[in-house]
Each structure stands twice: as structure tokens, then as C-alpha cells.
CSV table of C-alpha atoms in Angstrom, one decimal:
chain,number,residue,atom,x,y,z
A,13,MET,CA,29.6,3.9,-44.3
A,14,ILE,CA,27.4,5.7,-41.8
A,15,GLY,CA,27.8,4.5,-38.3
A,16,LEU,CA,24.7,4.1,-36.1
A,17,SER,CA,24.8,5.5,-32.6
A,18,LEU,CA,22.6,4.4,-29.8
A,19,PRO,CA,20.7,7.0,-27.9
A,20,ARG,CA,22.4,8.1,-24.7
A,21,SER,CA,21.0,6.8,-21.5
A,22,THR,CA,19.0,9.5,-19.7
A,23,PRO,CA,17.4,9.4,-16.3
A,24,PHE,CA,14.0,9.0,-18.1
A,25,VAL,CA,15.3,6.0,-20.1
A,26,ARG,CA,16.8,4.4,-17.0
A,27,ASN,CA,13.6,4.9,-15.0
A,28,LEU,CA,11.5,3.5,-17.8
A,29,GLY,CA,13.7,0.5,-18.0
A,30,SER,CA,13.6,-0.1,-14.3
A,31,MET,CA,9.8,0.2,-14.2
A,32,GLY,CA,9.5,-2.1,-17.2
A,33,SER,CA,11.7,-4.8,-15.6
A,34,ALA,CA,9.8,-4.5,-12.3
A,35,GLN,CA,6.5,-5.1,-14.1
A,36,LEU,CA,7.9,-8.1,-15.9
A,37,ALA,CA,9.1,-9.7,-12.6
A,38,ILE,CA,5.8,-8.9,-11.0
A,39,ARG,CA,3.7,-10.5,-13.8
A,40,LEU,CA,5.8,-13.6,-14.0
A,41,THR,CA,5.6,-14.3,-10.2
A,42,ARG,CA,1.9,-13.4,-10.2
A,43,LEU,CA,1.2,-16.0,-12.9
A,44,ALA,CA,2.8,-18.8,-10.7
A,45,THR,CA,1.0,-17.6,-7.6
A,46,THR,CA,-2.3,-17.4,-9.4
A,47,VAL,CA,-2.0,-21.0,-10.5
A,48,ALA,CA,-1.1,-22.1,-7.0
A,49,LEU,CA,-4.0,-20.3,-5.4
A,50,ALA,CA,-6.5,-21.6,-8.0
A,51,ARG,CA,-5.4,-25.2,-7.3
A,52,LEU,CA,-5.0,-25.1,-3.5
A,53,LEU,CA,-7.4,-22.6,-2.0
A,54,THR,CA,-11.2,-23.2,-1.6
A,55,PRO,CA,-13.8,-20.6,-2.5
A,56,ASN,CA,-14.4,-20.0,1.2
A,57,ASP,CA,-10.7,-19.2,1.6
A,58,TYR,CA,-10.9,-16.7,-1.3
A,59,GLY,CA,-14.1,-15.1,0.2
A,60,LEU,CA,-12.6,-14.7,3.7
A,61,ALA,CA,-9.3,-13.3,2.4
A,62,ALA,CA,-11.1,-10.9,0.0
A,63,ILE,CA,-13.3,-9.5,2.8
A,64,VAL,CA,-10.2,-8.7,4.8
A,65,LEU,CA,-8.4,-7.2,1.9
A,66,THR,CA,-11.5,-5.2,0.9
A,67,VAL,CA,-11.8,-3.7,4.4
A,68,ASN,CA,-8.1,-2.9,4.5
A,69,GLU,CA,-8.1,-1.3,1.0
A,70,LEU,CA,-11.1,0.9,1.7
A,71,ILE,CA,-9.6,2.2,5.0
A,72,SER,CA,-6.1,2.6,3.4
A,73,LEU,CA,-7.6,5.1,0.9
A,74,PHE,CA,-7.0,7.6,3.7
A,75,THR,CA,-3.3,7.0,3.6
A,76,ARG,CA,-3.2,8.2,-0.1
A,77,ASN,CA,-4.1,11.7,0.8
A,78,GLY,CA,-1.5,13.8,-1.0
A,79,ILE,CA,0.4,14.8,2.1
A,80,SER,CA,3.7,13.6,0.9
A,81,ALA,CA,3.0,15.3,-2.5
A,82,LYS,CA,3.4,18.6,-0.7
A,83,VAL,CA,7.1,17.7,-0.2
A,84,VAL,CA,7.6,17.1,-3.9
A,85,GLN,CA,6.0,20.4,-4.7
A,86,ALA,CA,7.7,22.5,-2.1
A,87,THR,CA,10.4,25.0,-2.9
A,88,ALA,CA,14.0,24.4,-1.9
A,89,GLU,CA,13.6,27.0,0.8
A,90,ASP,CA,10.5,25.5,2.4
A,91,VAL,CA,11.0,21.8,1.7
A,92,GLU,CA,12.6,21.0,5.1
A,93,ALA,CA,9.8,22.6,7.1
A,94,VAL,CA,7.1,21.0,4.8
A,95,ALA,CA,8.7,17.6,5.1
A,96,GLN,CA,8.7,17.8,8.9
A,97,THR,CA,5.1,18.8,8.9
A,98,ALA,CA,4.1,16.1,6.4
A,99,TRP,CA,5.9,13.5,8.5
A,100,THR,CA,4.0,14.5,11.7
A,101,MET,CA,0.7,14.6,9.9
A,102,THR,CA,1.3,11.2,8.3
A,103,TRP,CA,2.0,9.6,11.7
A,104,ILE,CA,-1.2,11.1,13.1
A,105,VAL,CA,-3.3,9.8,10.2
A,106,CYS,CA,-1.7,6.3,10.0
A,107,VAL,CA,-1.8,5.6,13.7
A,108,ALA,CA,-5.5,6.7,13.8
A,109,LEU,CA,-6.3,4.5,10.9
A,110,MET,CA,-4.6,1.5,12.5
A,111,LEU,CA,-6.6,2.0,15.7
A,112,LEU,CA,-9.8,2.5,13.7
A,113,GLN,CA,-9.3,-0.8,11.8
A,114,ALA,CA,-8.5,-2.6,15.0
A,115,ALA,CA,-11.6,-1.3,16.7
A,116,ALA,CA,-13.8,-2.2,13.6
A,117,ALA,CA,-12.4,-5.7,13.2
A,118,TYR,CA,-14.7,-7.5,15.6
A,119,PRO,CA,-17.9,-5.8,14.7
A,120,ILE,CA,-17.2,-6.5,11.0
A,121,ALA,CA,-16.5,-10.1,11.8
A,122,VAL,CA,-19.8,-10.4,13.8
A,123,PHE,CA,-21.6,-8.7,10.9
A,124,TYR,CA,-20.3,-11.5,8.5
A,125,GLY,CA,-21.0,-14.2,11.1
A,126,ASP,CA,-17.4,-15.4,11.2
A,127,THR,CA,-15.2,-14.4,14.1
A,128,ARG,CA,-12.1,-15.7,12.3
A,129,LEU,CA,-12.1,-12.4,10.4
A,130,ALA,CA,-11.4,-10.3,13.4
A,131,LEU,CA,-7.8,-11.1,13.9
A,132,PRO,CA,-6.6,-10.7,10.3
A,133,ILE,CA,-8.5,-7.4,9.9
A,134,ALA,CA,-6.9,-6.0,13.0
A,135,LEU,CA,-3.4,-7.3,12.0
A,136,MET,CA,-3.6,-5.9,8.5
A,137,GLY,CA,-4.0,-2.4,10.0
A,138,THR,CA,-0.4,-2.5,11.3
A,139,ILE,CA,0.8,-2.2,7.6
A,140,TYR,CA,-0.2,1.5,7.8
A,141,LEU,CA,2.8,2.1,10.1
A,142,ALA,CA,5.2,1.5,7.2
A,143,THR,CA,3.9,4.6,5.5
A,144,PRO,CA,5.2,7.3,7.9
A,145,VAL,CA,8.4,5.5,8.4
A,146,SER,CA,9.3,5.9,4.7
A,147,ASN,CA,6.9,8.1,2.7
A,148,ILE,CA,8.9,11.4,3.2
A,149,GLN,CA,12.1,9.8,2.0
A,150,GLY,CA,10.0,8.5,-1.0
A,151,ALA,CA,8.9,12.0,-1.7
A,152,PHE,CA,12.5,13.3,-1.7
A,153,ILE,CA,13.5,10.4,-4.0
A,154,GLN,CA,10.7,11.4,-6.4
A,155,ARG,CA,11.9,15.1,-6.2
A,156,GLU,CA,15.3,13.9,-7.4
A,157,GLY,CA,13.8,11.9,-10.3
A,158,ARG,CA,15.1,8.5,-9.0
A,159,MET,CA,12.0,6.5,-9.9
A,160,GLY,CA,14.2,3.4,-10.5
A,161,ARG,CA,14.7,3.1,-6.7
A,162,ILE,CA,10.9,3.2,-6.1
A,163,ALA,CA,10.3,0.7,-9.0
A,164,PHE,CA,12.9,-1.7,-7.7
A,165,THR,CA,11.7,-1.5,-4.1
A,166,GLY,CA,8.1,-2.0,-5.1
A,167,ALA,CA,9.0,-4.9,-7.4
A,168,LEU,CA,11.0,-6.6,-4.7
A,169,GLN,CA,8.2,-6.3,-2.2
A,170,VAL,CA,5.5,-7.6,-4.6
A,171,VAL,CA,7.7,-10.5,-5.9
A,172,ALA,CA,8.5,-11.5,-2.3
A,173,ASP,CA,4.7,-11.3,-1.6
A,174,ASN,CA,3.9,-13.5,-4.6
A,175,ILE,CA,6.5,-16.1,-3.8
A,176,LEU,CA,5.5,-16.3,-0.1
A,177,THR,CA,1.9,-16.6,-1.1
A,178,ALA,CA,2.5,-19.6,-3.3
A,179,VAL,CA,4.7,-21.3,-0.7
A,180,LEU,CA,2.2,-20.8,2.1
A,181,ALA,CA,-0.6,-22.0,-0.1
A,182,LEU,CA,1.4,-25.1,-0.7
A,183,CYS,CA,1.7,-25.5,3.1
A,184,GLY,CA,-2.1,-25.4,3.4
A,185,LEU,CA,-2.5,-22.1,5.3
A,186,GLY,CA,-5.8,-21.2,3.6
A,187,MET,CA,-6.7,-17.5,3.7
A,188,TRP,CA,-3.5,-16.8,5.7
A,189,ALA,CA,-1.5,-17.8,2.6
A,190,ILE,CA,-2.8,-14.6,1.0
A,191,LEU,CA,-2.8,-12.3,4.1
A,192,LEU,CA,0.4,-13.2,6.0
A,193,PRO,CA,2.8,-12.4,3.2
A,194,LYS,CA,1.5,-8.8,3.1
A,195,LEU,CA,2.4,-8.4,6.7
A,196,LEU,CA,5.8,-10.0,6.2
A,197,VAL,CA,6.9,-7.9,3.2
A,198,ALA,CA,5.7,-4.5,4.4
A,199,PRO,CA,9.2,-3.7,5.9
A,200,ILE,CA,10.7,-4.2,2.4
A,201,TRP,CA,9.0,-1.0,1.2
A,202,ALA,CA,9.8,0.9,4.3
A,203,ILE,CA,13.4,-0.1,4.4
A,204,GLY,CA,13.9,0.3,0.7
A,205,LEU,CA,12.7,3.9,0.6
A,206,ARG,CA,14.0,5.0,4.0
A,207,THR,CA,17.6,3.9,3.1
A,208,GLY,CA,17.3,5.6,-0.3
A,209,HIS,CA,17.5,9.1,1.1
A,210,LYS,CA,19.4,10.7,3.9
A,211,TRP,CA,16.5,12.9,5.2
A,212,ARG,CA,15.5,12.2,8.8
A,213,PRO,CA,12.8,13.9,10.9
A,214,ALA,CA,13.7,16.2,13.8
A,215,ARG,CA,13.1,14.7,17.2
A,216,LYS,CA,10.2,17.1,17.9
A,217,PRO,CA,7.1,16.7,15.8
A,218,SER,CA,5.9,19.9,14.1
A,219,LEU,CA,2.9,21.2,12.2
A,220,ALA,CA,4.4,24.6,11.5
A,221,GLY,CA,5.7,23.8,8.0
A,222,LEU,CA,2.4,24.5,6.2
A,223,ASP,CA,0.3,27.6,6.3
A,224,ARG,CA,-3.5,27.2,6.6
A,225,ALA,CA,-4.0,27.1,2.9
A,226,GLY,CA,-1.3,24.5,2.5
A,227,LEU,CA,-2.6,22.4,5.3
A,228,LYS,CA,-6.1,22.5,3.8
A,229,ALA,CA,-4.7,21.4,0.4
A,230,ALA,CA,-2.7,18.6,2.0
A,231,LEU,CA,-5.8,17.2,3.7
A,232,ALA,CA,-8.1,17.6,0.6
A,233,GLY,CA,-7.7,14.0,-0.3
A,234,ILE,CA,-8.9,12.9,3.2
A,235,GLY,CA,-11.9,15.2,2.9
A,236,VAL,CA,-13.0,13.7,-0.5
A,237,GLN,CA,-12.5,10.1,0.6
A,238,ASP,CA,-14.3,10.7,3.9
A,239,GLY,CA,-17.5,11.0,2.0
A,240,ALA,CA,-16.9,8.2,-0.4
A,241,SER,CA,-15.4,5.4,1.9
A,242,PRO,CA,-18.4,5.0,4.2
A,243,LYS,CA,-20.7,4.5,1.2
A,244,LEU,CA,-18.2,2.0,-0.4
A,245,ILE,CA,-17.9,0.1,2.9
A,246,GLY,CA,-21.7,0.1,3.4
A,247,ASN,CA,-22.4,-1.1,-0.2
A,248,GLU,CA,-19.7,-3.9,0.1
A,249,CYS,CA,-21.1,-5.1,3.5
A,250,LYS,CA,-24.6,-5.1,2.2
A,251,ALA,CA,-23.8,-7.0,-0.9
A,252,ASN,CA,-21.8,-9.6,1.0
A,253,LYS,CA,-24.4,-9.9,3.7
A,254,GLU,CA,-27.2,-10.5,1.2
A,255,SER,CA,-25.4,-12.9,-1.0
A,256,GLY,CA,-23.2,-14.8,1.6
A,257,ILE,CA,-19.5,-15.3,1.6
A,258,GLY,CA,-19.6,-18.5,-0.5
A,259,LEU,CA,-21.7,-17.1,-3.3
A,260,ARG,CA,-19.5,-14.0,-3.7
A,261,ALA,CA,-16.3,-16.0,-3.5
A,262,GLY,CA,-15.9,-16.0,-7.3
A,263,ALA,CA,-16.0,-12.2,-7.5
A,264,HIS,CA,-13.8,-11.9,-4.5
A,265,ALA,CA,-11.3,-14.3,-6.0
A,266,GLU,CA,-10.6,-11.8,-8.7
A,267,ILE,CA,-10.1,-9.1,-6.1
A,268,VAL,CA,-7.6,-11.4,-4.3
A,269,LYS,CA,-5.6,-12.1,-7.5
A,270,ASN,CA,-5.4,-8.4,-8.2
A,271,LYS,CA,-4.3,-7.7,-4.6
A,272,ILE,CA,-1.4,-10.0,-5.1
A,273,VAL,CA,0.2,-7.2,-7.2
A,274,ASP,CA,-0.5,-5.0,-4.1
A,275,ASN,CA,-0.3,-1.3,-4.0
A,276,ALA,CA,3.4,-0.8,-3.7
A,277,LEU,CA,3.9,0.7,-7.2
A,278,VAL,CA,1.1,3.2,-6.6
A,279,ALA,CA,1.9,4.1,-3.0
A,280,ILE,CA,4.3,6.7,-1.6
A,281,GLY,CA,5.7,9.1,-4.2
A,282,VAL,CA,4.1,7.3,-7.2
A,283,THR,CA,0.4,8.3,-6.9
């Protein structure tokens, strides 16, 4: 009789299992949340929330600029200096984006003729601060092939987001049922990755870890998106202005439902 042996568990198999389990948890909670939102939110709530999320998503493109990827690619001899430089650059970019979104919040609200948009647009910009707190640790985790940690952290964040969204929708919070959970769960991603690796930045910021060519490569993503984002923002604003918030609520509702799954699994160290 020939015995059957199961394949040995490898890091690849474990990572694949973790990511599969994470996706299952996300989809189950998303289903419940989608049902709750469809029953409890009005088209206007969907439209307002989607405008906020669209603005936030377009500006957040600049946070996915490949800076942390330089840490993953660095040699063992250079990785510490590159990590310090990437950390400094990420802080500069993310603080600038937060201030930019805060400054743009009121003009965008005036453009849409609804000043209620100003506060949520400005507040959503604070989420960017979770990136420099944890993205370098996330890069080191990726270097070590521990994708299960990233998958678990992302799933925990999105599941918490989904559950909070459903609960707040039941409480009648309107568009805030979609937006507020994203602010509340942002620390989950930051804490999950930051505690996943022992690397910590030096007290003094530094931009000396990359030569000119490396610095240019790290900022290449920003350069590409710099040309694309204004066009995307302009097109989106024009379309919304011409059609009105209410008439585009159906299309925006689909955006909102997709945003429930957030960007956690494609953020730091995964893109």
C-alpha cells in the first residue's frame, strides 16, 4: 500500500493561505455591509460620500510612488541608508498631500455647491499620515517574504471598516457611515506593520541614502501621476458639475461599494 504524503508547508503556501483567508473574510463582511448601505443610505448620501472618496483616492495616488519599493530592492549593505532616506521622503510627501487636500477641501465643496463636503474632504487627508509611520516596516516585511503579516493586517483593517460602516449606517449617520470608519481603522494598518518589524528611523531625517539616479527613480511614480491626476480630477469635477450629485449617485454608489474593500491590500509593500 502506497502512503500519500501531503506537500510540506512552505512560505509561499502559508502566504497564499493567509491571503486567501483574508479575501474570504473581506468578501463576507462586504456583502453584509453592501446590503445595509443599499437599504439605509439615500442616493444623495452615496453621491456625497463618493465625491469625498474620489477626491481622496485621486490625491492618494501620490502616496503610491515607489519610494518604499527602493527599500525592498536595496542591497544588504545599503538598505539601512535607503530606508532612512525613504522614510524622510515619505513624510515630506504625505504631509504635503495632507495640507494640499485640506487647502482644496473648501474650494471643492463650493464647486459642488455643498459646503458639507469641506470637512470630510479635509479630514480624509489625515489618513496619509499612517503611511510614513509604517510603510518602511512594511517594506522590510516584504523583503523577508512575510506576506501573511501584510494580508492579516489588511484584512483586519478592511473587516473592521466593513463592520463599522454597517453599524453606523444602522445608526443613521448618512455619508459619515462610509467615511468615518476609514478614519477610525487607519491606525490598524499602521500599528500592524509597525509592530511587525524592529526597524526604527534615526532621530535625524536624512536624504543621503540615495544617489541622484536612485532618488530620481524613487520619485518617478510621482512624476507620472503629476500629469495624470489633474486631468482625472478635472474630468471628474466636470462630469459631476454637469450632471449633478443626485443624477450621478448611481455610478458613485458603485465606487462607494468598491471603496469598502479599501486600498489596504494594495498599499505599502504590496503594490
